[in-house]
XYZ file of N, CA and C in Angstrom:
771
model
N -8.173 142.442 35.235
C -9.527 142.959 35.512
C -10.005 141.784 36.322
N -11.489 142.230 37.245
C -12.071 141.481 38.045
C -13.375 141.130 37.452
N -13.431 139.917 36.683
C -14.607 139.366 36.313
C -15.661 138.699 36.531
N -16.944 139.150 36.483
C -17.992 138.093 37.612
C -18.805 137.359 36.024
N -18.692 136.108 36.061
C -19.796 135.701 35.429
C -20.959 134.781 36.224
N -21.890 135.233 35.663
C -23.320 134.710 35.838
C -23.470 133.341 35.123
N -23.592 132.492 35.823
C -24.383 130.752 35.124
C -22.877 130.364 35.231
N -23.155 129.136 35.381
C -21.902 127.993 35.601
C -22.251 126.826 34.450
N -22.954 127.080 33.237
C -23.440 126.278 32.649
C -22.412 126.240 31.423
N -22.514 125.474 30.227
C -21.721 124.993 29.594
C -20.844 126.227 28.762
N -21.731 127.383 28.567
C -21.032 128.554 28.378
C -19.764 129.221 29.093
N -20.571 129.438 30.395
C -20.132 129.900 31.719
C -18.869 129.236 32.321
N -19.119 128.068 31.890
C -17.656 127.214 32.304
C -16.388 127.650 31.144
N -16.892 128.155 29.710
C -15.948 128.032 29.221
C -15.741 129.567 29.000
N -16.003 130.504 29.529
C -15.637 131.529 29.549
C -14.461 132.009 30.604
N -15.280 131.080 31.649
C -14.144 130.684 33.260
C -12.698 130.206 32.990
N -12.896 129.121 32.065
C -11.375 128.490 31.884
C -10.815 129.705 30.672
N -11.421 130.184 29.846
C -10.579 131.099 28.752
C -9.987 132.037 29.631
N -10.803 132.475 30.554
C -10.189 134.020 31.263
C -9.600 133.909 32.321
N -9.348 132.491 33.226
C -9.062 132.793 34.373
C -7.911 132.657 34.962
N -7.324 132.387 33.618
C -5.676 132.547 33.652
C -5.151 133.994 33.437
N -5.639 134.963 33.164
C -5.238 136.608 32.717
C -6.035 137.690 33.560
N -7.050 136.692 33.966
C -7.893 137.927 34.905
C -8.344 137.193 36.451
N -8.749 138.036 37.258
C -9.567 137.622 38.172
C -10.891 137.293 38.404
N -11.406 135.952 38.534
C -12.461 135.989 37.725
C -13.347 135.353 39.053
N -14.607 135.566 38.929
C -15.229 134.715 39.992
C -16.741 134.413 38.732
N -17.215 133.000 39.670
C -18.441 132.367 38.905
C -19.765 132.389 39.748
N -21.179 133.012 39.570
C -21.919 132.774 40.641
C -23.022 132.056 39.823
N -23.711 130.925 40.579
C -24.396 130.335 40.112
C -24.917 129.873 41.556
N -26.662 129.831 41.363
C -27.308 129.473 42.439
C -27.609 128.128 42.879
N -26.903 127.589 42.180
C -26.921 126.051 42.104
C -25.375 125.613 42.342
N -25.127 125.220 43.792
C -23.939 125.342 44.187
C -23.045 123.912 43.781
N -24.105 123.316 43.180
C -23.335 121.427 42.218
C -23.001 122.070 40.714
N -23.553 122.879 40.473
C -22.951 123.483 39.689
C -21.536 124.123 39.208
N -21.201 124.319 40.568
C -19.984 124.935 40.955
C -19.071 123.937 40.665
N -18.655 123.152 40.919
C -18.394 121.926 41.221
C -17.218 121.830 39.641
N -17.731 122.242 38.541
C -17.055 121.980 37.255
C -16.755 122.938 36.625
N -15.828 123.938 37.734
C -15.249 125.242 37.637
C -13.927 125.175 38.293
N -12.963 125.955 37.788
C -12.002 125.793 38.499
C -10.876 127.070 38.089
N -9.881 127.417 38.697
C -9.226 128.381 39.033
C -9.901 129.386 39.326
N -10.850 130.045 40.131
C -11.810 130.884 40.047
C -12.632 131.045 41.450
N -12.702 132.083 41.476
C -13.883 132.290 42.904
C -15.176 131.521 42.876
N -16.014 131.196 43.470
C -17.237 130.171 42.957
C -18.221 130.804 44.336
N -19.221 131.658 43.714
C -20.292 132.504 44.651
C -21.308 131.526 44.352
N -21.971 131.567 45.672
C -23.583 130.790 45.278
C -24.444 131.358 45.783
N -23.891 133.130 46.127
C -25.112 133.638 46.962
C -24.626 134.989 46.436
N -25.418 135.943 46.162
C -24.890 137.236 45.322
C -24.384 137.979 46.639
N -24.732 138.329 47.809
C -23.980 138.860 49.176
C -22.474 138.699 48.433
N -21.910 137.486 48.115
C -20.203 137.861 47.903
C -19.318 138.678 46.961
N -21.016 138.865 46.039
C -20.343 139.378 45.110
C -20.032 141.144 45.399
N -20.547 141.706 46.962
C -20.431 143.115 47.225
C -18.763 142.935 47.151
N -18.017 142.180 48.122
C -16.529 142.313 48.574
C -15.859 142.637 47.188
N -16.347 141.170 46.168
C -15.352 141.173 44.990
C -15.516 142.235 44.116
N -16.672 143.302 44.162
C -16.458 144.143 43.501
C -16.267 144.281 41.972
N -16.952 143.283 41.097
C -16.053 143.288 39.472
C -15.701 144.532 38.597
N -15.552 144.295 37.961
C -15.010 145.874 36.656
C -15.922 145.091 35.418
N -16.295 143.770 35.494
C -16.765 143.141 34.020
C -17.746 142.291 34.669
N -19.038 142.068 34.064
C -20.045 141.133 34.597
C -20.310 140.508 33.107
N -19.893 139.077 32.999
C -20.915 138.489 31.661
C -21.532 137.307 32.067
N -23.081 137.831 31.681
C -24.087 136.936 31.715
C -24.167 136.305 30.951
N -23.882 134.958 31.492
C -23.937 133.420 30.510
C -25.388 132.712 30.969
N -25.923 133.182 31.711
C -27.727 132.570 31.976
C -27.953 132.378 30.720
N -29.078 131.370 30.938
C -29.859 130.964 29.905
C -30.604 132.173 29.624
N -31.171 132.086 28.439
C -31.907 133.171 27.415
C -33.067 133.375 28.240
N -33.541 132.881 28.767
C -35.198 132.932 29.597
C -34.735 134.059 30.918
N -33.379 133.902 31.475
C -33.084 134.351 32.758
C -31.960 135.121 32.574
N -31.838 135.730 31.439
C -30.510 137.115 30.946
C -30.893 137.777 32.088
N -32.265 138.892 31.666
C -32.185 140.079 32.172
C -32.569 139.938 33.764
N -33.353 138.586 34.213
C -33.604 138.369 35.497
C -32.141 138.432 36.059
N -31.159 137.407 35.842
C -29.999 137.747 36.580
C -29.427 139.084 36.657
N -29.504 139.667 35.410
C -29.034 140.998 35.654
C -29.452 141.957 36.682
N -30.486 141.868 36.812
C -31.594 142.794 37.840
C -31.496 142.084 39.288
N -30.844 140.774 39.690
C -31.062 140.170 40.404
C -29.094 140.744 41.223
N -28.722 140.718 40.363
C -27.448 141.540 40.324
C -26.306 142.729 40.833
N -27.349 143.410 39.822
C -27.392 145.054 39.981
C -26.862 145.657 41.214
N -27.691 145.375 42.250
C -27.742 146.204 43.976
C -26.335 145.557 43.979
N -25.641 145.047 43.576
C -24.407 144.281 44.339
C -23.126 145.004 43.100
N -23.379 145.736 42.391
C -22.274 145.993 41.700
C -21.838 147.302 41.687
N -20.499 147.625 41.614
C -19.990 149.027 41.388
C -20.758 149.942 40.318
N -20.640 150.917 40.474
C -21.519 151.930 39.472
C -21.093 151.878 37.944
N -19.730 151.589 37.998
C -19.141 151.865 36.342
C -18.724 150.258 36.010
N -19.341 149.310 36.734
C -18.952 147.669 36.547
C -19.691 147.693 35.122
N -18.945 147.491 33.946
C -19.552 146.875 32.721
C -20.450 145.662 32.525
N -21.816 145.564 31.726
C -22.324 144.817 31.706
C -22.177 144.282 30.609
N -21.836 143.165 30.450
C -22.540 142.213 29.106
C -23.075 141.099 29.156
N -23.285 140.994 27.953
C -24.067 139.501 27.724
C -23.633 138.548 26.276
N -23.872 137.632 26.370
C -23.515 137.027 25.101
C -24.928 136.133 24.125
N -25.952 136.261 24.936
C -27.288 136.186 24.586
C -27.102 135.794 22.866
N -28.269 134.728 22.499
C -28.406 134.864 21.181
C -29.509 135.094 20.532
N -30.762 135.202 21.371
C -31.632 136.473 21.435
C -31.584 137.929 22.408
N -31.848 138.689 21.548
C -31.462 139.999 22.347
C -32.543 140.620 22.355
N -33.855 139.721 22.773
C -35.383 140.970 22.689
C -35.447 141.349 24.392
N -35.955 142.423 24.149
C -35.683 142.985 25.804
C -34.427 143.807 26.295
N -33.288 143.430 25.431
C -31.972 143.651 25.645
C -31.360 145.318 25.927
N -32.033 145.944 24.478
C -31.585 147.204 24.189
C -32.410 148.152 25.033
N -33.847 148.115 25.552
C -34.404 148.389 26.450
C -33.928 148.535 28.092
N -33.391 147.277 28.394
C -33.036 146.820 29.660
C -31.660 147.963 29.811
N -30.527 147.872 28.454
C -29.369 148.978 28.876
C -29.720 150.126 28.753
N -30.521 150.664 28.170
C -30.988 151.955 27.732
C -31.401 152.516 29.328
N -32.186 151.815 30.368
C -32.602 152.532 31.524
C -31.790 151.747 32.439
N -30.612 150.662 33.026
C -29.930 150.324 33.647
C -29.113 151.215 34.358
N -28.465 152.063 33.684
C -27.634 152.993 34.284
C -26.062 152.767 34.223
N -25.700 151.401 33.609
C -24.363 150.691 33.671
C -23.913 150.805 32.220
N -22.608 151.072 32.474
C -22.171 150.684 30.474
C -22.452 149.229 30.426
N -22.518 149.092 29.078
C -22.923 147.606 28.194
C -21.712 147.690 27.492
N -22.098 146.182 26.684
C -21.616 145.590 25.880
C -22.110 144.050 25.515
N -22.825 144.073 24.229
C -22.898 142.667 24.550
C -22.912 142.525 22.483
N -22.359 140.949 23.278
C -22.256 140.269 21.606
C -22.479 138.753 21.746
N -22.337 138.096 20.927
C -22.809 136.756 20.312
C -21.482 136.015 19.451
N -21.648 135.037 20.647
C -20.490 133.894 20.317
C -21.256 132.880 19.054
N -20.891 132.706 18.137
C -21.384 132.631 17.290
C -21.588 130.834 16.797
N -21.421 130.204 18.278
C -20.974 128.619 18.272
C -21.479 128.533 19.316
N -21.552 127.121 19.815
C -22.119 126.776 20.989
C -21.577 125.486 21.556
N -21.810 124.586 22.223
C -21.092 123.465 23.114
C -21.845 122.177 22.490
N -22.760 122.320 21.684
C -23.259 121.283 20.978
C -23.025 120.633 19.710
N -22.362 121.650 18.873
C -21.843 121.468 17.563
C -20.406 121.931 17.530
N -19.984 122.908 17.945
C -18.437 123.804 18.154
C -17.553 122.681 18.545
N -16.836 122.625 18.487
C -15.081 122.065 19.128
C -14.557 123.495 19.954
N -14.861 123.422 21.689
C -14.313 124.449 21.840
C -12.915 124.883 21.839
N -11.960 123.676 21.808
C -11.011 123.650 21.436
C -10.125 124.564 20.478
N -10.938 124.708 19.149
C -10.428 125.154 18.196
C -11.768 125.821 17.397
N -12.053 126.999 17.429
C -12.958 127.687 16.741
C -12.539 128.608 15.836
N -11.503 128.747 14.664
C -10.864 129.421 14.420
C -11.915 129.382 12.654
N -12.663 128.467 12.701
C -13.671 128.718 11.106
C -15.427 128.698 11.890
N -15.173 129.896 13.579
C -16.558 130.183 13.763
C -16.752 131.643 13.729
N -17.645 132.185 14.029
C -17.518 133.774 14.535
C -18.128 133.832 15.545
N -18.348 135.468 15.493
C -18.920 136.067 16.798
C -19.057 137.491 16.104
N -20.494 137.533 16.862
C -21.233 139.120 16.606
C -20.964 140.045 17.680
N -20.596 141.191 17.602
C -20.030 142.810 18.551
C -21.265 143.741 18.344
N -22.312 143.936 18.905
C -23.286 144.994 18.880
C -22.635 146.698 18.756
N -23.254 147.135 17.917
C -22.410 148.652 17.323
C -22.487 149.255 19.200
N -23.939 149.026 19.474
C -24.333 150.287 20.686
C -23.614 150.140 21.527
N -22.554 149.147 22.392
C -22.050 149.499 23.419
C -20.892 149.982 23.855
N -20.261 149.694 24.873
C -19.405 150.993 25.222
C -18.487 150.423 24.815
N -17.454 151.270 24.359
C -15.795 151.432 23.279
C -14.997 150.303 24.334
N -15.421 150.472 25.638
C -13.991 149.747 26.311
C -14.540 148.221 26.341
N -15.772 148.202 26.690
C -16.259 146.691 26.595
C -16.226 145.829 25.200
N -16.044 146.901 23.911
C -16.320 146.299 22.922
C -14.829 146.112 22.434
N -13.435 146.929 22.943
C -12.352 146.627 22.709
C -11.929 145.475 23.202
N -12.798 144.658 24.801
C -11.902 143.674 25.699
C -12.604 142.558 24.691
N -13.897 142.835 24.106
C -14.132 141.467 23.531
C -13.868 141.273 22.539
N -13.071 142.248 21.537
C -12.769 142.407 19.901
C -11.232 141.838 20.484
N -11.061 141.909 21.377
C -8.845 140.920 21.920
C -9.746 140.008 22.076
N -10.685 139.407 22.628
C -10.728 138.329 23.263
C -11.282 137.328 21.967
N -12.329 137.966 21.032
C -12.058 136.836 20.491
C -11.080 136.831 19.151
N -10.643 137.949 19.304
C -9.343 137.637 18.145
C -8.204 136.699 18.600
N -7.883 136.324 19.885
C -7.140 135.759 20.385
C -7.633 134.142 20.133
N -9.083 134.017 19.907
C -9.914 132.598 19.755
C -9.723 132.339 17.995
N -9.300 133.341 17.335
C -8.882 132.854 15.875
C -10.369 133.444 15.577
N -11.553 133.573 16.063
C -12.680 134.113 15.791
C -13.041 135.203 14.553
N -13.787 134.951 13.588
C -13.905 136.039 13.131
C -15.118 136.809 13.412
N -15.310 138.415 13.512
C -15.793 139.011 14.282
C -16.425 140.003 13.248
N -17.690 140.198 13.362
C -18.779 141.243 13.179
C -19.229 142.195 13.657
N -19.356 143.533 13.427
C -20.259 144.292 14.157
C -21.461 144.947 13.457
N -22.716 144.724 14.669
C -23.748 144.641 13.787
C -24.505 145.719 15.254
N -25.468 146.204 14.556
C -26.748 146.969 15.556
C -27.585 145.760 16.058
N -28.220 146.062 16.775
C -29.131 145.237 17.403
C -29.811 144.663 16.972
N -30.869 145.813 15.876
C -31.601 145.307 14.833
C -30.973 144.654 13.737
N -29.837 144.570 12.896
C -29.094 143.771 12.661
C -28.775 142.711 13.177
N -28.497 142.749 14.323
C -28.309 141.424 15.031
C -29.229 140.809 14.201
N -30.801 141.082 15.129
C -31.826 140.041 14.889
C -31.839 139.726 13.459
N -32.018 140.448 12.719
C -32.855 139.853 11.566
C -31.499 139.050 10.748
N -30.118 139.174 10.978
C -28.731 138.188 10.892
C -28.813 136.841 11.144
N -29.472 136.887 12.821
C -30.439 135.287 13.547
C -31.302 134.921 12.940
N -32.079 135.379 12.289
C -33.349 135.289 11.962
C -33.294 134.150 9.965
N -32.185 134.886 9.720
C -31.711 134.171 8.542
C -30.682 133.168 8.913
N -30.070 133.195 9.700
C -28.895 131.810 10.391
C -28.986 130.808 11.046
N -30.181 131.178 11.923
C -30.613 130.320 12.374
C -32.180 129.440 12.562
N -32.942 130.692 12.160
C -34.184 130.570 12.093
C -34.457 129.314 11.032
N -33.783 129.754 9.735
C -33.412 128.545 8.902
C -33.744 127.396 8.775
N -32.110 127.021 9.481
C -31.832 125.923 9.653
C -32.274 125.309 10.867
N -33.051 126.006 11.891
C -33.848 125.438 12.781
C -34.825 124.752 12.130
N -35.721 125.827 11.443
C -36.827 125.383 10.964
C -37.032 124.152 9.977
N -35.751 124.151 8.951
C -35.736 122.857 8.048
C -35.072 121.702 9.099
N -34.727 121.794 9.974
C -34.210 120.812 10.954
C -35.552 120.031 11.389
N -36.398 121.234 12.427
C -37.826 120.600 13.135
C -37.964 120.007 11.428
N -38.516 120.229 10.346
C -39.520 119.789 9.562
C -39.187 118.398 9.189
N -37.436 118.055 8.952
C -36.970 116.815 8.634
C -37.074 116.072 10.185
N -37.148 116.407 11.133
C -37.548 115.508 12.405
C -38.339 115.309 12.024
N -39.513 116.025 11.999
C -40.918 115.607 12.411
C -41.820 114.895 11.283
N -40.675 114.870 10.178
C -41.766 113.670 8.870
C -40.581 112.402 9.432
N -39.727 112.463 10.149
C -38.598 111.273 10.012
C -39.192 110.257 10.604
N -38.754 108.688 10.138
C -39.374 107.420 10.239
C -37.857 106.867 10.304
N -38.108 105.693 11.704
C -37.216 104.798 11.652
C -36.531 104.191 10.435
N -35.364 104.732 10.353
C -34.421 103.291 9.409
C -33.945 102.262 9.834
N -33.389 101.248 9.327
C -32.485 100.368 9.642
C -31.179 100.004 8.885
N -31.498 100.654 7.552
C -29.911 101.042 7.318
C -29.518 102.303 6.816
N -29.809 103.374 7.191
C -29.698 104.610 7.394
C -28.706 105.100 6.617
N -28.661 106.105 5.506
C -27.529 106.119 4.516
C -27.035 107.110 5.379
N -25.493 107.851 4.037
C -24.585 108.715 5.090
C -25.205 110.118 5.541
N -25.858 110.673 4.276
C -26.418 111.931 4.413
C -27.836 112.192 5.599
N -28.363 110.404 5.683
C -29.423 110.706 6.698
C -28.771 110.859 7.808
N -27.867 110.058 7.886
C -27.267 109.800 9.470
C -27.007 110.932 9.709
N -26.159 111.830 8.926
C -26.049 113.471 8.907
C -26.768 114.461 9.617
N -28.079 114.367 8.792
C -28.795 115.097 9.450
C -29.804 114.581 10.638
N -29.605 113.307 11.021
C -30.147 112.695 11.948
C -29.089 113.461 13.386
N -28.068 113.504 12.926
C -26.886 114.472 13.589
C -27.245 115.153 14.254
N -27.510 115.827 13.327
C -27.796 117.667 13.631
C -29.055 117.722 14.348
N -30.058 116.721 13.831
C -31.278 117.157 14.812
C -31.218 116.686 15.966
N -30.568 116.002 16.162
C -30.201 115.195 17.760
C -29.416 116.269 18.842
N -28.484 117.272 17.799
C -27.922 118.197 18.186
C -28.861 119.083 18.510
N -29.694 119.570 17.596
C -30.566 120.828 17.941
C -31.742 120.666 19.130
N -31.964 118.984 19.328
C -33.462 118.811 19.919
C -32.810 118.782 21.553
N -31.197 118.735 21.266
C -30.841 118.494 22.827
C -30.837 120.266 23.158
N -31.154 121.180 22.528
C -30.969 122.883 23.346
C -31.804 123.079 23.893
N -32.011 123.697 24.988
C -32.866 124.236 25.462
C -34.670 124.717 24.849
N -35.955 124.023 25.526
C -36.679 124.574 24.525
C -37.201 126.093 24.592
N -37.040 127.012 25.583
C -36.868 128.272 25.912
C -36.169 128.563 24.689
N -35.274 128.537 24.121
C -33.713 129.167 23.132
C -34.461 128.611 21.997
N -34.590 127.627 22.087
C -35.501 127.461 20.130
C -36.514 128.151 20.122
N -37.926 128.189 21.127
C -38.507 128.688 20.818
C -38.461 130.698 20.497
N -37.660 131.033 21.531
C -37.421 132.837 21.492
C -36.818 132.750 19.978
N -35.888 132.068 19.743
C -34.909 132.461 18.361
C -36.359 132.284 17.192
N -36.867 131.017 17.196
C -37.995 131.137 15.884
C -39.380 132.292 16.585
N -39.405 132.682 17.624
C -40.473 134.072 17.416
C -39.660 135.387 17.178
N -38.391 135.312 16.831
C -37.901 136.374 16.087
C -38.819 137.248 15.166
N -38.986 138.398 15.364
C -40.144 138.863 14.311
C -39.683 138.937 12.805
N -38.738 138.495 12.617
C -38.076 138.559 11.543
C -38.186 137.122 10.985
N -38.302 136.120 11.234
C -38.613 135.061 11.403
C -39.708 134.596 10.197
N -40.453 134.959 10.215
C -41.843 134.637 9.601
C -41.422 134.678 8.278
N -40.791 136.063 7.840
C -40.055 136.059 6.217
C -39.442 134.858 6.050
N -38.664 134.564 6.942
C -37.672 133.621 5.921
C -38.278 132.132 6.046
N -39.630 131.810 6.893
C -40.466 130.626 6.811
C -40.943 130.743 5.714
N -41.357 131.462 5.107
C -42.366 132.086 3.641
C -41.438 131.408 2.737
N -40.310 131.799 2.901
C -39.300 131.696 1.513
C -39.077 130.121 1.526
N -38.764 129.286 2.422
C -38.661 128.184 2.970
C -40.115 127.359 2.398
N -41.031 127.937 2.825
C -42.173 127.260 1.792
C -42.689 127.866 0.549
N -41.913 128.502 0.321
C -42.089 128.981 -1.253
C -41.713 128.328 -2.231
N -39.911 128.119 -1.680
C -39.330 127.226 -2.407
C -40.002 125.793 -2.168
N -40.061 125.401 -1.170
C -40.540 123.848 -0.791
C -41.836 123.750 -2.048
N -42.587 124.036 -2.161
C -43.756 124.308 -2.665
C -43.275 124.431 -4.306
N -42.446 125.077 -4.732
C -41.620 125.150 -5.961
C -40.999 123.742 -6.402
N -40.390 123.219 -5.545
C -39.906 121.964 -5.697
C -40.903 120.884 -5.860
N -42.075 120.846 -4.880
C -42.982 120.091 -5.007
C -43.477 119.824 -6.567
N -43.744 121.262 -7.191
C -44.238 121.267 -8.618
C -43.404 120.753 -9.140
N -42.128 120.875 -9.433
C -41.228 120.218 -10.544
C -41.270 118.812 -10.277
N -41.266 118.247 -9.349
C -41.547 116.794 -9.148
C -42.433 116.105 -8.823
N -43.432 116.691 -9.166
C -45.070 116.158 -9.070
C -44.867 115.833 -10.672
N -44.807 117.215 -12.070
C -44.657 117.150 -12.998
C -43.684 116.712 -14.091
N -42.311 116.266 -12.999
C -41.342 115.308 -13.386
C -40.543 115.774 -14.253
N -40.689 117.120 -14.292
C -40.064 118.178 -15.349
C -38.436 118.249 -15.130
N -37.452 117.543 -15.998
C -36.146 117.474 -15.584
C -35.556 118.895 -16.004
N -36.225 119.800 -16.915
C -35.411 120.786 -17.354
C -35.560 121.868 -16.174
N -36.990 122.131 -15.484
C -37.106 122.972 -14.235
C -36.202 122.521 -13.112
N -35.968 121.553 -12.862
C -35.379 120.967 -12.036
C -33.793 120.865 -12.410
N -33.326 120.773 -13.024
C -31.782 120.980 -13.405
C -31.904 122.657 -13.411
N -32.656 123.888 -13.499
C -32.742 125.161 -13.398
C -32.702 125.195 -11.844
N -33.453 124.627 -11.152
C -33.477 124.817 -9.747
C -32.448 124.377 -8.967
N -32.109 122.800 -9.278
C -30.505 122.683 -8.879
C -29.567 123.743 -9.502
N -29.323 124.225 -10.056
C -28.425 125.031 -10.673
C -28.494 126.328 -9.839
N -29.518 126.724 -9.576
C -29.801 127.851 -8.578
C -29.396 127.744 -6.806
N -29.386 126.605 -6.979
C -29.073 126.187 -5.308
C -27.333 126.471 -5.261
N -27.362 125.641 -6.312
C -25.398 125.699 -6.292
C -24.618 126.903 -6.399
N -25.959 127.583 -7.190
C -25.177 129.673 -7.269
C -25.340 130.060 -5.854
N -26.307 129.216 -5.013
C -26.463 129.816 -3.436
C -25.184 129.600 -2.699
N -24.838 128.832 -2.910
C -23.757 128.300 -2.038
C -22.297 128.333 -2.603
N -22.289 129.055 -3.419
C -20.953 129.801 -3.899
C -20.386 130.679 -2.895
């Protein structure tokens, strides 16, 4: 299959490395300096080069802020039956775009990133495939993720956004609260250092990505749960109530099972 990857960042390069030995792959990035880190593929720094390539599948690995812009820029250079795909962690605006673009599409979300995951060993990681997508496109990504030993689930766009509000917004918000109250430690303990590593990894992500994940319409309800549980914990601590603390800790352990 002829596959065009939009964006030569970490995930774009990852998909290029993954696919280029079994498919004819081209990578487009408007910044030719970023193409230095791609190999075994064709390198495009101009969209006019896409015309002759005539891809059958486009994988949009642009940053979340530019996902739809990248699609709109490349569409005049694509065959009519070319399948559009994205790997965005935030799907805001994509259902509407796909509904009017005139191309078959498939939307997925690899639930890992270059900051925390080991891209050479993904057997403990997950991926989501959006159910509304084109059948052949879903088969392609289901097979691809299976070869990576990813656990894959299928969600609708709406279910995806709700899941992301829970699985990303809660840890993101909790980490931001931890980091915003942090003080320098000359002799940090193991737990503190682990939280520090998570916080530093999170803060290395793109500000727009963090904002868009937290601006998910479902995030507010999740933040309210954090606020309620934190208020309950504060009450227990202020009262030094051992019985309530024991019950609180037991509920936490039950949640982790």
